[in-house]
Amino acid sequence: MSHEKQISAEEFDRRFDAGEDISGHVDWTAARRPNKQTQRVNVDFPVWMVDALDTEARHLGVSRQALVKVWIANCLARDSHSAR
């Protein structure tokens, strides 16, 4: 945490809601990202599919991994909404 003066929770909330920089009042060493744990998986794709992924990733200016993650996340989100 920064060496800034401590403030009340109400003051912290007011500053946050006003869009002020509150980073000096946050202990980032204790920050956690729930449900963001990662697990490595290996997936075998045919060469033509890897080539197509790479072409699309280059077109979008992102990595192959980023493209695959976004596409899978979008499919899962879409499928979870349609299952309701």
PDB file of N, CA and C in Angstrom:
ATOM      1  N   MET A   1       0.852  -1.173   0.000  1.00  0.00           N
ATOM      2  CA  MET A   1       0.000   0.000   0.000  1.00  0.00           C
ATOM      3  C   MET A   1       0.894   1.231   0.000  1.00  0.00           C
ATOM      4  N   SER A   2       0.417   2.267  -0.579  1.00  0.00           N
ATOM      5  CA  SER A   2       1.138   3.529  -0.654  1.00  0.00           C
ATOM      6  C   SER A   2       1.252   4.157   0.725  1.00  0.00           C
ATOM      7  N   HIS A   3       2.081   5.171   0.816  1.00  0.00           N
ATOM      8  CA  HIS A   3       2.243   5.888   2.078  1.00  0.00           C
ATOM      9  C   HIS A   3       1.233   7.015   2.201  1.00  0.00           C
ATOM     10  N   GLU A   4       0.203   6.991   1.377  1.00  0.00           N
ATOM     11  CA  GLU A   4      -0.819   8.031   1.475  1.00  0.00           C
ATOM     12  C   GLU A   4      -1.596   7.876   2.775  1.00  0.00           C
ATOM     13  N   LYS A   5      -2.159   8.976   3.221  1.00  0.00           N
ATOM     14  CA  LYS A   5      -2.967   8.995   4.443  1.00  0.00           C
ATOM     15  C   LYS A   5      -4.153   8.042   4.307  1.00  0.00           C
ATOM     16  N   GLN A   6      -4.467   7.340   5.400  1.00  0.00           N
ATOM     17  CA  GLN A   6      -5.630   6.457   5.372  1.00  0.00           C
ATOM     18  C   GLN A   6      -6.898   7.291   5.257  1.00  0.00           C
ATOM     19  N   ILE A   7      -7.866   6.733   4.557  1.00  0.00           N
ATOM     20  CA  ILE A   7      -9.151   7.407   4.395  1.00  0.00           C
ATOM     21  C   ILE A   7     -10.251   6.434   4.807  1.00  0.00           C
ATOM     22  N   SER A   8     -11.424   6.955   5.073  1.00  0.00           N
ATOM     23  CA  SER A   8     -12.556   6.112   5.468  1.00  0.00           C
ATOM     24  C   SER A   8     -13.090   5.363   4.245  1.00  0.00           C
ATOM     25  N   ALA A   9     -13.860   4.321   4.512  1.00  0.00           N
ATOM     26  CA  ALA A   9     -14.482   3.564   3.426  1.00  0.00           C
ATOM     27  C   ALA A   9     -15.413   4.461   2.615  1.00  0.00           C
ATOM     28  N   GLU A  10     -16.114   5.344   3.307  1.00  0.00           N
ATOM     29  CA  GLU A  10     -17.031   6.252   2.612  1.00  0.00           C
ATOM     30  C   GLU A  10     -16.264   7.190   1.680  1.00  0.00           C
ATOM     31  N   GLU A  11     -15.121   7.699   2.165  1.00  0.00           N
ATOM     32  CA  GLU A  11     -14.295   8.589   1.333  1.00  0.00           C
ATOM     33  C   GLU A  11     -13.722   7.819   0.147  1.00  0.00           C
ATOM     34  N   PHE A  12     -13.276   6.595   0.398  1.00  0.00           N
ATOM     35  CA  PHE A  12     -12.756   5.741  -0.667  1.00  0.00           C
ATOM     36  C   PHE A  12     -13.827   5.545  -1.741  1.00  0.00           C
ATOM     37  N   ASP A  13     -15.049   5.183  -1.306  1.00  0.00           N
ATOM     38  CA  ASP A  13     -16.157   4.978  -2.241  1.00  0.00           C
ATOM     39  C   ASP A  13     -16.486   6.250  -3.011  1.00  0.00           C
ATOM     40  N   ARG A  14     -16.486   7.395  -2.316  1.00  0.00           N
ATOM     41  CA  ARG A  14     -16.792   8.664  -2.970  1.00  0.00           C
ATOM     42  C   ARG A  14     -15.768   8.949  -4.060  1.00  0.00           C
ATOM     43  N   ARG A  15     -14.481   8.767  -3.723  1.00  0.00           N
ATOM     44  CA  ARG A  15     -13.423   9.021  -4.707  1.00  0.00           C
ATOM     45  C   ARG A  15     -13.530   8.058  -5.892  1.00  0.00           C
ATOM     46  N   PHE A  16     -13.784   6.790  -5.592  1.00  0.00           N
ATOM     47  CA  PHE A  16     -13.932   5.798  -6.655  1.00  0.00           C
ATOM     48  C   PHE A  16     -15.091   6.170  -7.575  1.00  0.00           C
ATOM     49  N   ASP A  17     -16.249   6.475  -6.975  1.00  0.00           N
ATOM     50  CA  ASP A  17     -17.437   6.834  -7.758  1.00  0.00           C
ATOM     51  C   ASP A  17     -17.221   8.097  -8.580  1.00  0.00           C
ATOM     52  N   ALA A  18     -16.358   8.991  -8.094  1.00  0.00           N
ATOM     53  CA  ALA A  18     -16.066  10.229  -8.815  1.00  0.00           C
ATOM     54  C   ALA A  18     -15.016  10.018  -9.904  1.00  0.00           C
ATOM     55  N   GLY A  19     -14.485   8.796  -9.982  1.00  0.00           N
ATOM     56  CA  GLY A  19     -13.494   8.504 -11.008  1.00  0.00           C
ATOM     57  C   GLY A  19     -12.093   8.957 -10.652  1.00  0.00           C
ATOM     58  N   GLU A  20     -11.877   9.261  -9.382  1.00  0.00           N
ATOM     59  CA  GLU A  20     -10.552   9.692  -8.943  1.00  0.00           C
ATOM     60  C   GLU A  20      -9.620   8.487  -8.833  1.00  0.00           C
ATOM     61  N   ASP A  21      -8.325   8.763  -8.823  1.00  0.00           N
ATOM     62  CA  ASP A  21      -7.322   7.714  -8.683  1.00  0.00           C
ATOM     63  C   ASP A  21      -7.269   7.270  -7.227  1.00  0.00           C
ATOM     64  N   ILE A  22      -7.668   6.031  -6.966  1.00  0.00           N
ATOM     65  CA  ILE A  22      -7.665   5.498  -5.600  1.00  0.00           C
ATOM     66  C   ILE A  22      -6.556   4.455  -5.433  1.00  0.00           C
ATOM     67  N   SER A  23      -5.704   4.308  -6.449  1.00  0.00           N
ATOM     68  CA  SER A  23      -4.697   3.249  -6.425  1.00  0.00           C
ATOM     69  C   SER A  23      -3.728   3.378  -5.261  1.00  0.00           C
ATOM     70  N   GLY A  24      -3.515   4.582  -4.768  1.00  0.00           N
ATOM     71  CA  GLY A  24      -2.626   4.770  -3.627  1.00  0.00           C
ATOM     72  C   GLY A  24      -3.211   4.265  -2.327  1.00  0.00           C
ATOM     73  N   HIS A  25      -4.476   3.916  -2.342  1.00  0.00           N
ATOM     74  CA  HIS A  25      -5.160   3.438  -1.139  1.00  0.00           C
ATOM     75  C   HIS A  25      -5.495   1.950  -1.228  1.00  0.00           C
ATOM     76  N   VAL A  26      -4.912   1.269  -2.210  1.00  0.00           N
ATOM     77  CA  VAL A  26      -5.195  -0.151  -2.416  1.00  0.00           C
ATOM     78  C   VAL A  26      -3.916  -0.952  -2.223  1.00  0.00           C
ATOM     79  N   ASP A  27      -4.013  -2.053  -1.489  1.00  0.00           N
ATOM     80  CA  ASP A  27      -2.883  -2.963  -1.310  1.00  0.00           C
ATOM     81  C   ASP A  27      -2.926  -3.985  -2.444  1.00  0.00           C
ATOM     82  N   TRP A  28      -2.231  -3.689  -3.535  1.00  0.00           N
ATOM     83  CA  TRP A  28      -2.282  -4.541  -4.723  1.00  0.00           C
ATOM     84  C   TRP A  28      -1.606  -5.883  -4.495  1.00  0.00           C
ATOM     85  N   THR A  29      -0.748  -5.995  -3.475  1.00  0.00           N
ATOM     86  CA  THR A  29      -0.086  -7.275  -3.218  1.00  0.00           C
ATOM     87  C   THR A  29      -1.077  -8.325  -2.744  1.00  0.00           C
ATOM     88  N   ALA A  30      -2.220  -7.901  -2.245  1.00  0.00           N
ATOM     89  CA  ALA A  30      -3.233  -8.839  -1.760  1.00  0.00           C
ATOM     90  C   ALA A  30      -4.346  -9.058  -2.786  1.00  0.00           C
ATOM     91  N   ALA A  31      -4.224  -8.454  -3.954  1.00  0.00           N
ATOM     92  CA  ALA A  31      -5.280  -8.556  -4.969  1.00  0.00           C
ATOM     93  C   ALA A  31      -5.373  -9.978  -5.515  1.00  0.00           C
ATOM     94  N   ARG A  32      -6.583 -10.429  -5.740  1.00  0.00           N
ATOM     95  CA  ARG A  32      -6.840 -11.753  -6.302  1.00  0.00           C
ATOM     96  C   ARG A  32      -7.841 -11.607  -7.439  1.00  0.00           C
ATOM     97  N   ARG A  33      -7.732 -12.493  -8.400  1.00  0.00           N
ATOM     98  CA  ARG A  33      -8.668 -12.501  -9.519  1.00  0.00           C
ATOM     99  C   ARG A  33      -9.459 -13.802  -9.460  1.00  0.00           C
ATOM    100  N   PRO A  34     -10.621 -13.784  -8.819  1.00  0.00           N
ATOM    101  CA  PRO A  34     -11.394 -15.022  -8.678  1.00  0.00           C
ATOM    102  C   PRO A  34     -11.802 -15.596 -10.032  1.00  0.00           C
ATOM    103  N   ASN A  35     -11.809 -16.896 -10.090  1.00  0.00           N
ATOM    104  CA  ASN A  35     -12.170 -17.635 -11.307  1.00  0.00           C
ATOM    105  C   ASN A  35     -11.246 -17.338 -12.478  1.00  0.00           C
ATOM    106  N   LYS A  36     -10.033 -16.894 -12.190  1.00  0.00           N
ATOM    107  CA  LYS A  36      -9.080 -16.600 -13.258  1.00  0.00           C
ATOM    108  C   LYS A  36      -7.878 -17.547 -13.218  1.00  0.00           C
ATOM    109  N   GLN A  37      -7.967 -18.613 -12.409  1.00  0.00           N
ATOM    110  CA  GLN A  37      -6.885 -19.577 -12.386  1.00  0.00           C
ATOM    111  C   GLN A  37      -6.791 -20.207 -13.774  1.00  0.00           C
ATOM    112  N   THR A  38      -5.600 -20.566 -14.152  1.00  0.00           N
ATOM    113  CA  THR A  38      -5.434 -21.164 -15.471  1.00  0.00           C
ATOM    114  C   THR A  38      -5.008 -22.617 -15.331  1.00  0.00           C
ATOM    115  N   GLN A  39      -5.324 -23.377 -16.338  1.00  0.00           N
ATOM    116  CA  GLN A  39      -4.888 -24.765 -16.430  1.00  0.00           C
ATOM    117  C   GLN A  39      -4.468 -24.996 -17.868  1.00  0.00           C
ATOM    118  N   ARG A  40      -3.268 -25.463 -18.042  1.00  0.00           N
ATOM    119  CA  ARG A  40      -2.757 -25.696 -19.390  1.00  0.00           C
ATOM    120  C   ARG A  40      -3.398 -26.957 -19.966  1.00  0.00           C
ATOM    121  N   VAL A  41      -3.827 -26.856 -21.212  1.00  0.00           N
ATOM    122  CA  VAL A  41      -4.371 -28.013 -21.929  1.00  0.00           C
ATOM    123  C   VAL A  41      -3.702 -28.093 -23.294  1.00  0.00           C
ATOM    124  N   ASN A  42      -3.582 -29.278 -23.792  1.00  0.00           N
ATOM    125  CA  ASN A  42      -3.022 -29.487 -25.129  1.00  0.00           C
ATOM    126  C   ASN A  42      -4.139 -29.954 -26.048  1.00  0.00           C
ATOM    127  N   VAL A  43      -4.234 -29.333 -27.193  1.00  0.00           N
ATOM    128  CA  VAL A  43      -5.247 -29.698 -28.180  1.00  0.00           C
ATOM    129  C   VAL A  43      -4.542 -29.893 -29.513  1.00  0.00           C
ATOM    130  N   ASP A  44      -4.803 -31.005 -30.148  1.00  0.00           N
ATOM    131  CA  ASP A  44      -4.222 -31.270 -31.464  1.00  0.00           C
ATOM    132  C   ASP A  44      -5.209 -30.826 -32.538  1.00  0.00           C
ATOM    133  N   PHE A  45      -4.731 -29.942 -33.436  1.00  0.00           N
ATOM    134  CA  PHE A  45      -5.539 -29.455 -34.546  1.00  0.00           C
ATOM    135  C   PHE A  45      -4.908 -29.924 -35.849  1.00  0.00           C
ATOM    136  N   PRO A  46      -5.720 -30.140 -36.876  1.00  0.00           N
ATOM    137  CA  PRO A  46      -5.148 -30.404 -38.196  1.00  0.00           C
ATOM    138  C   PRO A  46      -4.388 -29.164 -38.681  1.00  0.00           C
ATOM    139  N   VAL A  47      -3.398 -29.385 -39.519  1.00  0.00           N
ATOM    140  CA  VAL A  47      -2.557 -28.289 -40.006  1.00  0.00           C
ATOM    141  C   VAL A  47      -3.390 -27.205 -40.671  1.00  0.00           C
ATOM    142  N   TRP A  48      -4.388 -27.588 -41.470  1.00  0.00           N
ATOM    143  CA  TRP A  48      -5.197 -26.582 -42.155  1.00  0.00           C
ATOM    144  C   TRP A  48      -5.894 -25.662 -41.159  1.00  0.00           C
ATOM    145  N   MET A  49      -6.296 -26.222 -39.989  1.00  0.00           N
ATOM    146  CA  MET A  49      -6.993 -25.427 -38.988  1.00  0.00           C
ATOM    147  C   MET A  49      -6.031 -24.445 -38.310  1.00  0.00           C
ATOM    148  N   VAL A  50      -4.821 -24.902 -38.026  1.00  0.00           N
ATOM    149  CA  VAL A  50      -3.810 -24.019 -37.436  1.00  0.00           C
ATOM    150  C   VAL A  50      -3.482 -22.891 -38.405  1.00  0.00           C
ATOM    151  N   ASP A  51      -3.363 -23.227 -39.692  1.00  0.00           N
ATOM    152  CA  ASP A  51      -3.093 -22.193 -40.702  1.00  0.00           C
ATOM    153  C   ASP A  51      -4.219 -21.163 -40.744  1.00  0.00           C
ATOM    154  N   ALA A  52      -5.463 -21.639 -40.683  1.00  0.00           N
ATOM    155  CA  ALA A  52      -6.608 -20.723 -40.702  1.00  0.00           C
ATOM    156  C   ALA A  52      -6.635 -19.858 -39.443  1.00  0.00           C
ATOM    157  N   LEU A  53      -6.335 -20.458 -38.294  1.00  0.00           N
ATOM    158  CA  LEU A  53      -6.272 -19.683 -37.048  1.00  0.00           C
ATOM    159  C   LEU A  53      -5.199 -18.608 -37.129  1.00  0.00           C
ATOM    160  N   ASP A  54      -4.031 -18.984 -37.638  1.00  0.00           N
ATOM    161  CA  ASP A  54      -2.935 -18.021 -37.747  1.00  0.00           C
ATOM    162  C   ASP A  54      -3.273 -16.884 -38.698  1.00  0.00           C
ATOM    163  N   THR A  55      -3.936 -17.209 -39.794  1.00  0.00           N
ATOM    164  CA  THR A  55      -4.340 -16.171 -40.749  1.00  0.00           C
ATOM    165  C   THR A  55      -5.303 -15.187 -40.095  1.00  0.00           C
ATOM    166  N   GLU A  56      -6.299 -15.710 -39.389  1.00  0.00           N
ATOM    167  CA  GLU A  56      -7.279 -14.844 -38.719  1.00  0.00           C
ATOM    168  C   GLU A  56      -6.627 -14.042 -37.600  1.00  0.00           C
ATOM    169  N   ALA A  57      -5.736 -14.666 -36.846  1.00  0.00           N
ATOM    170  CA  ALA A  57      -5.049 -13.968 -35.753  1.00  0.00           C
ATOM    171  C   ALA A  57      -4.208 -12.816 -36.300  1.00  0.00           C
ATOM    172  N   ARG A  58      -3.491 -13.066 -37.396  1.00  0.00           N
ATOM    173  CA  ARG A  58      -2.700 -11.986 -38.016  1.00  0.00           C
ATOM    174  C   ARG A  58      -3.605 -10.862 -38.493  1.00  0.00           C
ATOM    175  N   HIS A  59      -4.719 -11.227 -39.096  1.00  0.00           N
ATOM    176  CA  HIS A  59      -5.677 -10.232 -39.594  1.00  0.00           C
ATOM    177  C   HIS A  59      -6.168  -9.333 -38.456  1.00  0.00           C
ATOM    178  N   LEU A  60      -6.405  -9.928 -37.286  1.00  0.00           N
ATOM    179  CA  LEU A  60      -6.903  -9.171 -36.128  1.00  0.00           C
ATOM    180  C   LEU A  60      -5.785  -8.552 -35.295  1.00  0.00           C
ATOM    181  N   GLY A  61      -4.546  -8.952 -35.558  1.00  0.00           N
ATOM    182  CA  GLY A  61      -3.417  -8.410 -34.802  1.00  0.00           C
ATOM    183  C   GLY A  61      -3.321  -8.965 -33.392  1.00  0.00           C
ATOM    184  N   VAL A  62      -3.706 -10.232 -33.225  1.00  0.00           N
ATOM    185  CA  VAL A  62      -3.632 -10.878 -31.913  1.00  0.00           C
ATOM    186  C   VAL A  62      -2.895 -12.205 -32.064  1.00  0.00           C
ATOM    187  N   SER A  63      -2.560 -12.803 -30.944  1.00  0.00           N
ATOM    188  CA  SER A  63      -1.903 -14.109 -30.986  1.00  0.00           C
ATOM    189  C   SER A  63      -2.927 -15.206 -31.262  1.00  0.00           C
ATOM    190  N   ARG A  64      -2.434 -16.343 -31.710  1.00  0.00           N
ATOM    191  CA  ARG A  64      -3.314 -17.494 -31.924  1.00  0.00           C
ATOM    192  C   ARG A  64      -4.016 -17.868 -30.623  1.00  0.00           C
ATOM    193  N   GLN A  65      -3.265 -17.870 -29.528  1.00  0.00           N
ATOM    194  CA  GLN A  65      -3.846 -18.236 -28.238  1.00  0.00           C
ATOM    195  C   GLN A  65      -4.965 -17.278 -27.841  1.00  0.00           C
ATOM    196  N   ALA A  66      -4.746 -15.985 -28.038  1.00  0.00           N
ATOM    197  CA  ALA A  66      -5.779 -14.998 -27.697  1.00  0.00           C
ATOM    198  C   ALA A  66      -7.030 -15.223 -28.540  1.00  0.00           C
ATOM    199  N   LEU A  67      -6.836 -15.492 -29.819  1.00  0.00           N
ATOM    200  CA  LEU A  67      -7.971 -15.735 -30.709  1.00  0.00           C
ATOM    201  C   LEU A  67      -8.773 -16.954 -30.257  1.00  0.00           C
ATOM    202  N   VAL A  68      -8.083 -18.047 -29.965  1.00  0.00           N
ATOM    203  CA  VAL A  68      -8.760 -19.270 -29.536  1.00  0.00           C
ATOM    204  C   VAL A  68      -9.511 -19.030 -28.230  1.00  0.00           C
ATOM    205  N   LYS A  69      -8.883 -18.333 -27.281  1.00  0.00           N
ATOM    206  CA  LYS A  69      -9.542 -18.052 -25.999  1.00  0.00           C
ATOM    207  C   LYS A  69     -10.819 -17.235 -26.195  1.00  0.00           C
ATOM    208  N   VAL A  70     -10.746 -16.211 -27.020  1.00  0.00           N
ATOM    209  CA  VAL A  70     -11.914 -15.351 -27.243  1.00  0.00           C
ATOM    210  C   VAL A  70     -13.021 -16.131 -27.944  1.00  0.00           C
ATOM    211  N   TRP A  71     -12.666 -16.892 -28.970  1.00  0.00           N
ATOM    212  CA  TRP A  71     -13.683 -17.664 -29.682  1.00  0.00           C
ATOM    213  C   TRP A  71     -14.356 -18.675 -28.767  1.00  0.00           C
ATOM    214  N   ILE A  72     -13.569 -19.383 -27.969  1.00  0.00           N
ATOM    215  CA  ILE A  72     -14.160 -20.377 -27.065  1.00  0.00           C
ATOM    216  C   ILE A  72     -15.023 -19.686 -26.013  1.00  0.00           C
ATOM    217  N   ALA A  73     -14.540 -18.582 -25.450  1.00  0.00           N
ATOM    218  CA  ALA A  73     -15.330 -17.844 -24.453  1.00  0.00           C
ATOM    219  C   ALA A  73     -16.648 -17.370 -25.055  1.00  0.00           C
ATOM    220  N   ASN A  74     -16.611 -16.860 -26.286  1.00  0.00           N
ATOM    221  CA  ASN A  74     -17.839 -16.409 -26.951  1.00  0.00           C
ATOM    222  C   ASN A  74     -18.808 -17.566 -27.174  1.00  0.00           C
ATOM    223  N   CYS A  75     -18.295 -18.705 -27.613  1.00  0.00           N
ATOM    224  CA  CYS A  75     -19.159 -19.873 -27.831  1.00  0.00           C
ATOM    225  C   CYS A  75     -19.772 -20.347 -26.524  1.00  0.00           C
ATOM    226  N   LEU A  76     -18.980 -20.406 -25.467  1.00  0.00           N
ATOM    227  CA  LEU A  76     -19.503 -20.844 -24.173  1.00  0.00           C
ATOM    228  C   LEU A  76     -20.554 -19.876 -23.649  1.00  0.00           C
ATOM    229  N   ALA A  77     -20.308 -18.581 -23.803  1.00  0.00           N
ATOM    230  CA  ALA A  77     -21.274 -17.578 -23.341  1.00  0.00           C
ATOM    231  C   ALA A  77     -22.567 -17.675 -24.148  1.00  0.00           C
ATOM    232  N   ARG A  78     -22.436 -17.802 -25.443  1.00  0.00           N
ATOM    233  CA  ARG A  78     -23.615 -17.917 -26.306  1.00  0.00           C
ATOM    234  C   ARG A  78     -24.407 -19.165 -25.957  1.00  0.00           C
ATOM    235  N   ASP A  79     -23.716 -20.287 -25.793  1.00  0.00           N
ATOM    236  CA  ASP A  79     -24.397 -21.542 -25.488  1.00  0.00           C
ATOM    237  C   ASP A  79     -25.042 -21.518 -24.113  1.00  0.00           C
ATOM    238  N   SER A  80     -24.414 -20.861 -23.151  1.00  0.00           N
ATOM    239  CA  SER A  80     -25.006 -20.809 -21.809  1.00  0.00           C
ATOM    240  C   SER A  80     -26.251 -19.929 -21.809  1.00  0.00           C
ATOM    241  N   HIS A  81     -26.281 -18.896 -22.657  1.00  0.00           N
ATOM    242  CA  HIS A  81     -27.465 -18.037 -22.744  1.00  0.00           C
ATOM    243  C   HIS A  81     -28.605 -18.747 -23.471  1.00  0.00           C
ATOM    244  N   SER A  82     -28.273 -19.522 -24.486  1.00  0.00           N
ATOM    245  CA  SER A  82     -29.325 -20.200 -25.247  1.00  0.00           C
ATOM    246  C   SER A  82     -29.891 -21.396 -24.486  1.00  0.00           C
ATOM    247  N   ALA A  83     -29.155 -21.908 -23.504  1.00  0.00           N
ATOM    248  CA  ALA A  83     -29.627 -23.057 -22.726  1.00  0.00           C
ATOM    249  C   ALA A  83     -30.618 -22.647 -21.646  1.00  0.00           C
ATOM    250  N   ARG A  84     -30.783 -21.357 -21.427  1.00  0.00           N
ATOM    251  CA  ARG A  84     -31.680 -20.882 -20.360  1.00  0.00           C
ATOM    252  C   ARG A  84     -33.102 -20.894 -20.783  1.00  0.00           C
TER     253      ARG A  84
END
